[in-house]
Coordinates of C-alpha atoms in Angstrom, one line a residue:
Chain A
X1 CA 0.0 0.0 0.0
X2 CA 1.1 3.6 -0.6
X3 CA 0.5 6.6 1.5
X4 CA 0.1 10.1 0.1
X5 CA 0.0 13.3 2.1
X6 CA -1.7 16.3 0.5
X7 CA -0.9 19.5 2.5
X8 CA -1.2 23.2 2.0
X9 CA -3.2 26.2 3.1
X10 CA -6.9 27.0 3.4
X11 CA -8.5 27.0 0.0
X12 CA -5.5 25.8 -1.8
X13 CA -7.3 22.9 -3.6
X14 CA -6.1 20.1 -1.2
X15 CA -9.5 18.3 -1.0
X16 CA -10.2 18.6 -4.7
X17 CA -6.8 17.2 -5.6
X18 CA -7.2 14.4 -3.1
X19 CA -10.6 13.5 -4.5
X20 CA -9.2 13.4 -8.0
X21 CA -6.5 11.1 -6.9
X22 CA -8.9 8.8 -5.0
X23 CA -11.3 8.6 -8.0
X24 CA -8.7 6.6 -10.0
X25 CA -9.4 3.7 -7.6
X26 CA -12.4 1.4 -7.7
X27 CA -13.7 0.8 -4.2
X28 CA -13.4 4.1 -2.2
X29 CA -13.7 4.9 1.5
X30 CA -14.0 8.5 2.7
X31 CA -13.3 9.2 6.4
X32 CA -14.5 12.6 7.4
X33 CA -13.2 14.1 10.6
X34 CA -15.2 17.2 10.7
X35 CA -18.1 17.7 13.2
X36 CA -20.5 20.5 12.6
X37 CA -20.2 22.8 15.7
X38 CA -21.9 25.8 14.0
X39 CA -23.7 26.8 10.8
X40 CA -20.5 27.9 9.0
X41 CA -19.0 24.4 9.6
X42 CA -22.3 22.8 8.6
X43 CA -22.2 24.6 5.3
X44 CA -18.6 23.6 4.5
X45 CA -19.4 20.0 5.3
X46 CA -22.5 20.0 3.1
X47 CA -20.6 21.6 0.2
X48 CA -17.9 18.9 0.5
X49 CA -20.6 16.1 0.7
X50 CA -22.2 17.4 -2.5
X51 CA -18.8 17.4 -4.3
X52 CA -18.3 13.8 -3.4
X53 CA -21.8 12.7 -4.4
X54 CA -22.2 8.9 -4.0
X55 CA -18.7 8.1 -5.3
X56 CA -17.5 7.1 -1.8
X57 CA -18.7 5.1 1.1
X58 CA -18.4 7.7 3.9
X59 CA -17.6 7.3 7.6
X60 CA -17.7 10.3 10.0
X61 CA -15.1 9.8 12.7
X62 CA -14.0 12.9 14.6
X63 CA -11.6 11.2 17.1
X64 CA -11.0 7.4 16.7
X65 CA -9.3 7.4 13.2
X66 CA -7.5 4.1 14.1
X67 CA -10.9 2.3 14.4
X68 CA -12.1 3.8 11.1
X69 CA -9.0 2.6 9.4
X70 CA -9.6 -1.0 10.7
X71 CA -12.6 -1.2 8.3
X72 CA -10.6 0.2 5.4
X73 CA -9.1 -3.0 4.1
X74 CA -12.2 -3.8 2.0
X75 CA -11.5 -0.8 -0.1
X76 CA -8.8 0.0 -2.7
X77 CA -8.3 3.6 -1.4
X78 CA -9.1 5.3 1.9
X79 CA -9.2 9.1 1.8
X80 CA -8.9 10.9 5.2
X81 CA -10.1 14.5 5.1
X82 CA -8.6 16.0 7.2
X83 CA -5.9 15.8 10.0
X84 CA -6.3 19.5 10.7
X85 CA -9.7 19.1 12.2
X86 CA -8.9 15.7 13.7
X87 CA -5.9 17.1 15.7
X88 CA -8.2 20.0 16.8
X89 CA -10.8 17.5 18.0
X90 CA -8.1 15.5 19.8
X91 CA -7.1 18.6 21.8
X92 CA -10.8 19.4 22.5
X93 CA -11.6 15.9 23.8
X94 CA -8.2 15.3 25.4
X95 CA -7.6 12.3 23.2
X96 CA -4.0 12.9 22.0
X97 CA -3.2 9.3 22.7
X98 CA -5.2 8.5 19.5
X99 CA -2.2 9.9 17.5
X100 CA -0.1 6.8 18.3
X101 CA -3.0 4.5 17.6
X102 CA -3.5 6.1 14.2
X103 CA 0.1 5.6 13.1
X104 CA -0.1 1.9 14.3
X105 CA -3.3 1.4 12.3
X106 CA -1.7 3.1 9.3
X107 CA 1.2 0.7 9.5
X108 CA -1.1 -2.3 9.2
X109 CA -3.4 -1.1 6.5
X110 CA -3.4 -2.8 3.1
X111 CA -5.4 -0.3 1.0
X112 CA -3.8 2.9 -0.4
X113 CA -4.3 5.9 1.8
X114 CA -4.6 9.6 0.8
X115 CA -4.5 12.0 3.7
X116 CA -5.4 15.7 3.6
X117 CA -3.8 18.1 6.1
X118 CA -2.9 21.8 6.5
X119 CA 0.2 23.9 7.0
X120 CA -0.8 26.3 9.8
X121 CA 2.6 27.6 11.0
X122 CA 3.6 30.0 8.2
X123 CA 1.9 33.1 9.7
X124 CA 2.5 35.2 12.7
X125 CA 2.1 33.0 15.8
X126 CA -1.1 33.7 17.8
X127 CA -0.5 35.0 21.3
X128 CA -2.5 32.4 23.1
X129 CA -1.1 29.1 24.4
X130 CA -3.8 26.8 23.1
X131 CA -3.2 27.9 19.5
X132 CA 0.5 27.5 19.8
X133 CA 0.0 24.0 21.3
X134 CA -2.2 23.2 18.3
X135 CA 0.3 24.4 15.8
X136 CA 3.0 22.4 17.5
X137 CA 0.9 19.2 17.7
X138 CA -0.3 19.4 14.1
X139 CA 3.2 20.1 12.9
X140 CA 4.5 17.0 14.7
X141 CA 1.7 14.9 13.2
X142 CA 2.4 16.2 9.7
X143 CA 6.1 15.5 10.0
X144 CA 5.5 12.0 11.2
X145 CA 3.0 11.3 8.5
X146 CA 5.3 12.8 5.8
X147 CA 8.1 10.6 7.0
X148 CA 6.1 7.4 6.4
X149 CA 4.4 8.7 3.3
X150 CA 5.5 7.6 -0.2
X151 CA 4.5 10.9 -1.6
X152 CA 4.0 14.4 -0.2
X153 CA 2.3 17.1 -2.2
X154 CA 2.2 20.8 -1.3
X155 CA -0.7 22.7 -2.9
X156 CA -0.3 26.3 -4.0
X157 CA -3.2 28.1 -5.6
X158 CA -4.7 24.8 -6.6
X159 CA -1.4 23.6 -8.2
X160 CA 0.4 20.5 -6.8
X161 CA 4.1 20.8 -6.0
X162 CA 5.8 17.5 -5.3
X163 CA 7.8 17.7 -2.1
X164 CA 8.5 14.0 -1.7
X165 CA 8.0 11.3 -4.3
Chain B
X1 CA -0.7 36.1 -24.8
X2 CA 0.8 34.4 -21.7
X3 CA -0.4 34.8 -18.1
X4 CA 2.0 34.5 -15.2
X5 CA 0.8 34.4 -11.5
X6 CA 3.4 35.5 -8.9
X7 CA 2.3 34.4 -5.5
X8 CA 3.8 34.1 -2.0
X9 CA 3.8 35.7 1.4
X10 CA 4.2 39.3 2.6
X11 CA 7.7 40.6 1.9
X12 CA 8.7 37.6 -0.2
X13 CA 9.8 39.6 -3.2
X14 CA 6.7 39.1 -5.3
X15 CA 6.4 42.7 -6.6
X16 CA 10.2 43.0 -7.3
X17 CA 10.2 39.7 -9.2
X18 CA 7.1 40.8 -11.2
X19 CA 8.7 44.1 -12.0
X20 CA 11.8 42.4 -13.3
X21 CA 9.7 40.1 -15.5
X22 CA 7.7 43.0 -16.9
X23 CA 10.8 45.1 -17.7
X24 CA 11.8 42.6 -20.4
X25 CA 8.9 44.0 -22.4
X26 CA 8.8 47.3 -24.3
X27 CA 5.4 48.9 -23.7
X28 CA 4.4 48.4 -20.1
X29 CA 1.1 49.0 -18.3
X30 CA 1.0 48.9 -14.5
X31 CA -2.4 48.4 -12.8
X32 CA -2.3 49.3 -9.1
X33 CA -5.2 48.1 -7.0
X34 CA -4.2 49.7 -3.7
X35 CA -6.0 52.7 -2.3
X36 CA -4.4 54.6 0.5
X37 CA -6.7 54.3 3.5
X38 CA -4.1 55.4 6.1
X39 CA -0.5 56.7 6.4
X40 CA 1.1 53.2 6.5
X41 CA -0.6 52.3 3.2
X42 CA 0.3 55.7 1.7
X43 CA 4.0 55.0 2.5
X44 CA 3.9 51.5 1.0
X45 CA 2.3 52.8 -2.2
X46 CA 4.8 55.7 -2.4
X47 CA 7.7 53.3 -2.0
X48 CA 6.4 51.0 -4.8
X49 CA 5.9 54.0 -7.0
X50 CA 9.5 55.1 -6.6
X51 CA 10.7 51.6 -7.4
X52 CA 8.8 51.7 -10.7
X53 CA 9.9 55.2 -11.6
X54 CA 8.6 56.1 -15.1
X55 CA 9.2 52.7 -16.5
X56 CA 5.4 52.1 -16.7
X57 CA 2.2 53.8 -17.7
X58 CA 0.3 53.5 -14.4
X59 CA -3.5 53.1 -13.8
X60 CA -5.0 53.0 -10.3
X61 CA -8.0 50.8 -10.3
X62 CA -9.2 49.4 -6.9
X63 CA -12.3 47.7 -8.1
X64 CA -13.0 47.5 -11.9
X65 CA -10.0 45.5 -13.1
X66 CA -11.9 44.3 -16.2
X67 CA -12.3 47.9 -17.4
X68 CA -8.6 48.6 -16.7
X69 CA -7.7 45.5 -18.8
X70 CA -9.8 46.7 -21.7
X71 CA -7.2 49.4 -22.3
X72 CA -4.3 47.0 -21.9
X73 CA -4.1 45.8 -25.5
X74 CA -1.9 48.8 -26.6
X75 CA 0.8 47.4 -24.3
X76 CA 3.1 44.4 -24.6
X77 CA 2.7 43.6 -20.9
X78 CA 0.2 44.4 -18.2
X79 CA 1.3 44.0 -14.6
X80 CA -1.4 43.8 -12.0
X81 CA -0.3 44.4 -8.4
X82 CA -2.1 42.9 -6.6
X83 CA -5.1 40.7 -6.3
X84 CA -4.8 40.5 -2.5
X85 CA -5.8 44.1 -2.1
X86 CA -8.3 43.9 -5.0
X87 CA -10.3 41.1 -3.4
X88 CA -10.3 43.0 -0.1
X89 CA -11.7 46.0 -2.0
X90 CA -14.4 43.9 -3.6
X91 CA -15.6 42.7 -0.2
X92 CA -15.5 46.2 1.2
X93 CA -17.5 47.7 -1.7
X94 CA -19.7 44.5 -2.2
X95 CA -18.5 44.1 -5.8
X96 CA -17.7 40.4 -5.9
X97 CA -19.4 40.2 -9.3
X98 CA -16.3 41.9 -10.6
X99 CA -14.4 38.6 -10.3
X100 CA -16.3 37.0 -13.2
X101 CA -15.9 40.2 -15.2
X102 CA -12.1 40.1 -14.6
X103 CA -11.7 36.5 -15.8
X104 CA -13.8 37.4 -18.9
X105 CA -11.6 40.4 -19.7
X106 CA -8.5 38.3 -19.1
X107 CA -9.7 35.7 -21.6
X108 CA -9.9 38.4 -24.3
X109 CA -6.6 40.2 -23.7
X110 CA -3.9 40.1 -26.3
X111 CA -0.9 41.4 -24.3
X112 CA 1.0 39.3 -21.8
X113 CA -0.2 39.6 -18.2
X114 CA 1.7 39.3 -15.0
X115 CA -0.4 39.2 -11.8
X116 CA 0.8 39.5 -8.2
X117 CA -1.2 37.8 -5.4
X118 CA -0.7 36.5 -1.9
X119 CA -1.0 33.2 -0.1
X120 CA -2.9 34.0 3.1
X121 CA -4.2 30.7 4.3
X122 CA -1.1 29.1 5.7
X123 CA -1.4 30.5 9.2
X124 CA -3.8 29.9 12.1
X125 CA -7.3 30.9 10.9
X126 CA -8.5 34.1 12.4
X127 CA -11.6 33.8 14.6
X128 CA -13.7 36.3 12.8
X129 CA -16.1 35.5 10.0
X130 CA -15.0 38.3 7.7
X131 CA -11.4 37.3 7.6
X132 CA -12.3 33.7 6.9
X133 CA -14.6 34.8 4.1
X134 CA -11.7 36.8 2.7
X135 CA -9.3 33.9 2.9
X136 CA -11.8 31.7 1.1
X137 CA -12.5 34.2 -1.7
X138 CA -8.9 35.1 -2.3
X139 CA -8.1 31.4 -2.3
X140 CA -10.7 30.7 -5.0
X141 CA -9.6 33.6 -7.1
X142 CA -5.9 32.4 -6.9
X143 CA -7.0 28.9 -7.9
X144 CA -9.0 30.1 -10.9
X145 CA -6.1 32.3 -12.0
X146 CA -3.5 29.6 -11.6
X147 CA -5.7 27.3 -13.6
X148 CA -5.7 29.7 -16.6
X149 CA -2.1 30.8 -16.1
X150 CA 0.8 29.6 -18.2
X151 CA 3.2 29.9 -15.4
X152 CA 2.8 30.1 -11.6
X153 CA 5.7 31.2 -9.4
X154 CA 5.8 30.8 -5.6
X155 CA 8.2 33.3 -3.9
X156 CA 10.1 32.2 -0.8
X157 CA 12.6 34.6 0.8
X158 CA 12.9 36.4 -2.5
X159 CA 13.6 33.2 -4.5
X160 CA 11.2 32.1 -7.3
X161 CA 10.0 28.5 -7.2
X162 CA 8.2 27.3 -10.3
X163 CA 4.9 25.6 -9.4
X164 CA 3.5 25.5 -12.9
X165 CA 5.4 26.1 -16.2
Chain C
X1 CA 32.7 29.0 2.6
X2 CA 29.1 28.2 1.8
X3 CA 25.9 29.7 3.3
X4 CA 22.7 27.6 3.6
X5 CA 19.3 29.1 4.6
X6 CA 16.8 26.7 6.1
X7 CA 13.4 28.4 6.2
X8 CA 9.8 27.2 6.7
X9 CA 7.0 27.3 9.2
X10 CA 6.7 26.6 12.9
X11 CA 7.3 22.9 13.6
X12 CA 8.3 22.1 10.0
X13 CA 11.5 20.4 11.0
X14 CA 13.9 23.3 10.2
X15 CA 16.1 22.9 13.3
X16 CA 16.3 19.2 13.0
X17 CA 17.3 19.4 9.4
X18 CA 19.9 22.1 10.1
X19 CA 21.3 20.0 12.9
X20 CA 21.6 17.0 10.6
X21 CA 23.4 19.2 8.0
X22 CA 25.8 20.6 10.6
X23 CA 26.7 17.1 12.0
X24 CA 28.5 16.2 8.8
X25 CA 31.2 18.7 9.8
X26 CA 33.9 18.1 12.4
X27 CA 34.2 21.3 14.5
X28 CA 30.8 22.7 15.2
X29 CA 29.6 26.1 16.6
X30 CA 26.0 26.6 17.6
X31 CA 24.8 30.2 18.0
X32 CA 21.5 30.4 19.8
X33 CA 19.5 33.6 19.6
X34 CA 16.7 32.7 22.0
X35 CA 16.4 34.2 25.4
X36 CA 14.0 32.6 27.9
X37 CA 11.4 35.3 28.7
X38 CA 8.9 32.8 30.1
X39 CA 8.4 29.2 31.1
X40 CA 7.1 28.1 27.7
X41 CA 10.2 29.6 26.0
X42 CA 12.5 28.0 28.7
X43 CA 11.0 24.6 27.9
X44 CA 11.6 25.0 24.2
X45 CA 15.2 26.1 24.7
X46 CA 15.8 23.2 27.1
X47 CA 14.3 20.7 24.6
X48 CA 16.6 22.0 21.8
X49 CA 19.6 21.8 24.1
X50 CA 19.0 18.2 24.9
X51 CA 18.6 17.4 21.2
X52 CA 22.1 18.9 20.6
X53 CA 23.7 17.2 23.5
X54 CA 27.4 18.0 23.5
X55 CA 27.8 17.8 19.8
X56 CA 28.4 21.6 19.5
X57 CA 30.2 24.4 21.3
X58 CA 27.2 26.7 22.1
X59 CA 27.1 30.5 22.3
X60 CA 24.0 32.3 23.4
X61 CA 23.7 35.7 21.6
X62 CA 20.3 37.3 21.4
X63 CA 21.5 40.6 19.6
X64 CA 25.1 40.9 18.5
X65 CA 25.3 38.1 15.9
X66 CA 28.2 39.8 14.2
X67 CA 30.3 39.5 17.3
X68 CA 29.4 35.8 17.7
X69 CA 30.4 35.2 14.1
X70 CA 33.8 36.8 14.7
X71 CA 34.7 33.8 16.8
X72 CA 33.4 31.3 14.3
X73 CA 36.4 30.9 12.1
X74 CA 38.0 28.3 14.4
X75 CA 35.1 26.0 13.5
X76 CA 34.2 24.1 10.3
X77 CA 30.5 25.0 10.5
X78 CA 28.5 27.6 12.3
X79 CA 24.8 26.9 12.9
X80 CA 22.6 30.0 13.7
X81 CA 19.2 29.2 15.2
X82 CA 17.3 31.3 14.5
X83 CA 16.9 34.7 12.7
X84 CA 13.2 34.7 13.6
X85 CA 13.9 35.3 17.3
X86 CA 16.9 37.5 16.6
X87 CA 14.9 40.0 14.5
X88 CA 12.3 40.0 17.2
X89 CA 15.1 40.8 19.7
X90 CA 16.4 43.6 17.5
X91 CA 13.0 45.2 17.5
X92 CA 12.6 44.8 21.2
X93 CA 16.1 46.3 22.1
X94 CA 16.0 48.8 19.2
X95 CA 19.1 47.4 17.6
X96 CA 18.1 47.1 14.0
X97 CA 21.6 48.4 13.0
X98 CA 22.9 45.0 13.9
X99 CA 21.4 43.6 10.7
X100 CA 24.0 45.4 8.5
X101 CA 26.8 44.3 11.0
X102 CA 25.6 40.7 10.6
X103 CA 25.8 40.7 6.8
X104 CA 29.3 42.3 7.0
X105 CA 30.5 39.6 9.4
X106 CA 28.9 36.9 7.2
X107 CA 30.8 38.3 4.2
X108 CA 34.2 37.8 6.0
X109 CA 33.6 34.4 7.6
X110 CA 35.6 31.4 6.4
X111 CA 33.6 28.5 8.0
X112 CA 30.4 27.2 6.4
X113 CA 27.3 28.7 7.8
X114 CA 23.8 27.2 8.2
X115 CA 21.1 29.6 9.2
X116 CA 17.6 28.8 10.4
X117 CA 14.7 31.3 9.8
X118 CA 10.9 31.3 9.5
X119 CA 8.4 32.3 6.9
X120 CA 5.8 34.3 8.8
X121 CA 4.0 36.3 6.1
X122 CA 1.8 33.5 4.6
X123 CA -1.2 34.0 7.0
X124 CA -3.7 36.8 7.5
X125 CA -1.8 39.9 8.5
X126 CA -2.2 40.8 12.1
X127 CA -4.0 44.1 12.8
X128 CA -1.3 45.7 14.9
X129 CA 1.5 47.8 13.6
X130 CA 4.3 46.1 15.5
X131 CA 3.5 42.7 14.1
X132 CA 3.4 44.1 10.6
X133 CA 6.7 45.9 11.2
X134 CA 8.2 42.5 12.3
X135 CA 6.9 40.6 9.3
X136 CA 8.4 43.3 7.0
X137 CA 11.7 43.4 8.7
X138 CA 12.1 39.6 8.9
X139 CA 11.0 39.3 5.3
X140 CA 13.7 41.7 4.2
X141 CA 16.4 39.9 6.2
X142 CA 15.3 36.6 4.8
X143 CA 15.5 38.0 1.2
X144 CA 18.9 39.5 1.8
X145 CA 20.2 36.2 3.3
X146 CA 18.7 34.1 0.5
X147 CA 20.4 36.3 -2.0
X148 CA 23.9 35.7 -0.6
X149 CA 23.2 32.0 0.2
X150 CA 24.5 29.2 -1.9
X151 CA 21.5 27.1 -1.0
X152 CA 18.0 27.8 0.3
X153 CA 15.8 25.0 1.6
X154 CA 12.0 25.4 2.4
X155 CA 10.8 22.8 4.9
X156 CA 7.3 21.4 4.5
X157 CA 6.0 18.8 7.0
X158 CA 9.6 17.9 7.8
X159 CA 10.6 17.4 4.1
X160 CA 13.2 19.7 2.5
X161 CA 12.3 21.4 -0.8
X162 CA 15.3 23.0 -2.6
X163 CA 14.5 26.6 -3.6
X164 CA 18.0 27.7 -4.5
X165 CA 21.0 25.4 -5.0

């Protein structure tokens, strides 16, 4: 199996590119980590759902990604969108231990995996401790994932830039 | 005609690189989208003007870029600096419809075009709705422009990185 | 002598990559610019110190980098970590003139130099003047350094991307 990390900024075309990649496979699983806390979030989630249509079997899993991955071996590709929200959820629910579980599950999976994440550390650092803790944790997760990935793509204005391949 | 998008962060050398590109042409048009709301802005605009000297015919157009482009066909190159401020102006004046008009005008232009924009979605997202709306809209405009561009350059510490060419 | 600039976001693996580069040399100098203002900073500094162990001779120099560089010629490599904090210190102590002194010292040095910095201008601009002044100044320093560097590396999720080489 091959792991691909698609990273980049907000509205850089990460999800669209990841979808396109996944559509080249036959049996497709989509793992959504977002939970609708408010109307804005609800809208974003709805928009993404419509873009996917019924091209994927979808699982919504905000916290226990490792469990969701356990059911992924019946599929040719598993698209996880996205780690950005997942790491935020882990902090909120105090479930950081799920990170290790995720990497263990990833190590055992047989289907190809495409993971969407964000770069969030390229602006001025926010002056609150929680945000800095979030930036640190997501950065560490991204580094770990890139390390075990076969391919890392950085999206800029919708264009893919190969960082590792 | 060829379209080039120069994107990157604040103080990454975008405008300087775009100027250098444009100077290789003979008849040059500069379309400035910035309006001086305060003294800081006024200073930045003045500084950029001095850097250009009289090497360009300059038009100041904060909103109706499509109209400014209509007069660009007498020139060999048209440099637009920048979309970042333009999209901000569109939100301020509620003129988002100008985006479609801009892409239509771009489609008909016969001179080469160099456009400067910014990546603004690579930091922690601001917790106000207007900023997020801005990040989304600019990201969509950047993606659309990159899609129709012949070349996309991402500036890092003043160095150009070819993303599409 | 050769200069390498390692830049990127927070938690993108810049320091780790710079350390790895420097370890290929025999006599190693580490110039740390960070001063522990608070407990969070103290922790980060301690963590970095432990990662280095006794593989380097370490100098702590928050402001006068040029002086620290004067003693670097007895070493094969000089690793400066990082400009991000240094420029912030310069603003705090009103010592911006040290920038010119730094580039002069860099011009005379005979050992190889590896410099760590940050890209901080790729998010939404903060609405306070000091932060914008900081972004501008660090951006200018990064551009100048990249210009005289033999190699510039942009780190994304721990992966190095060659921007200049």
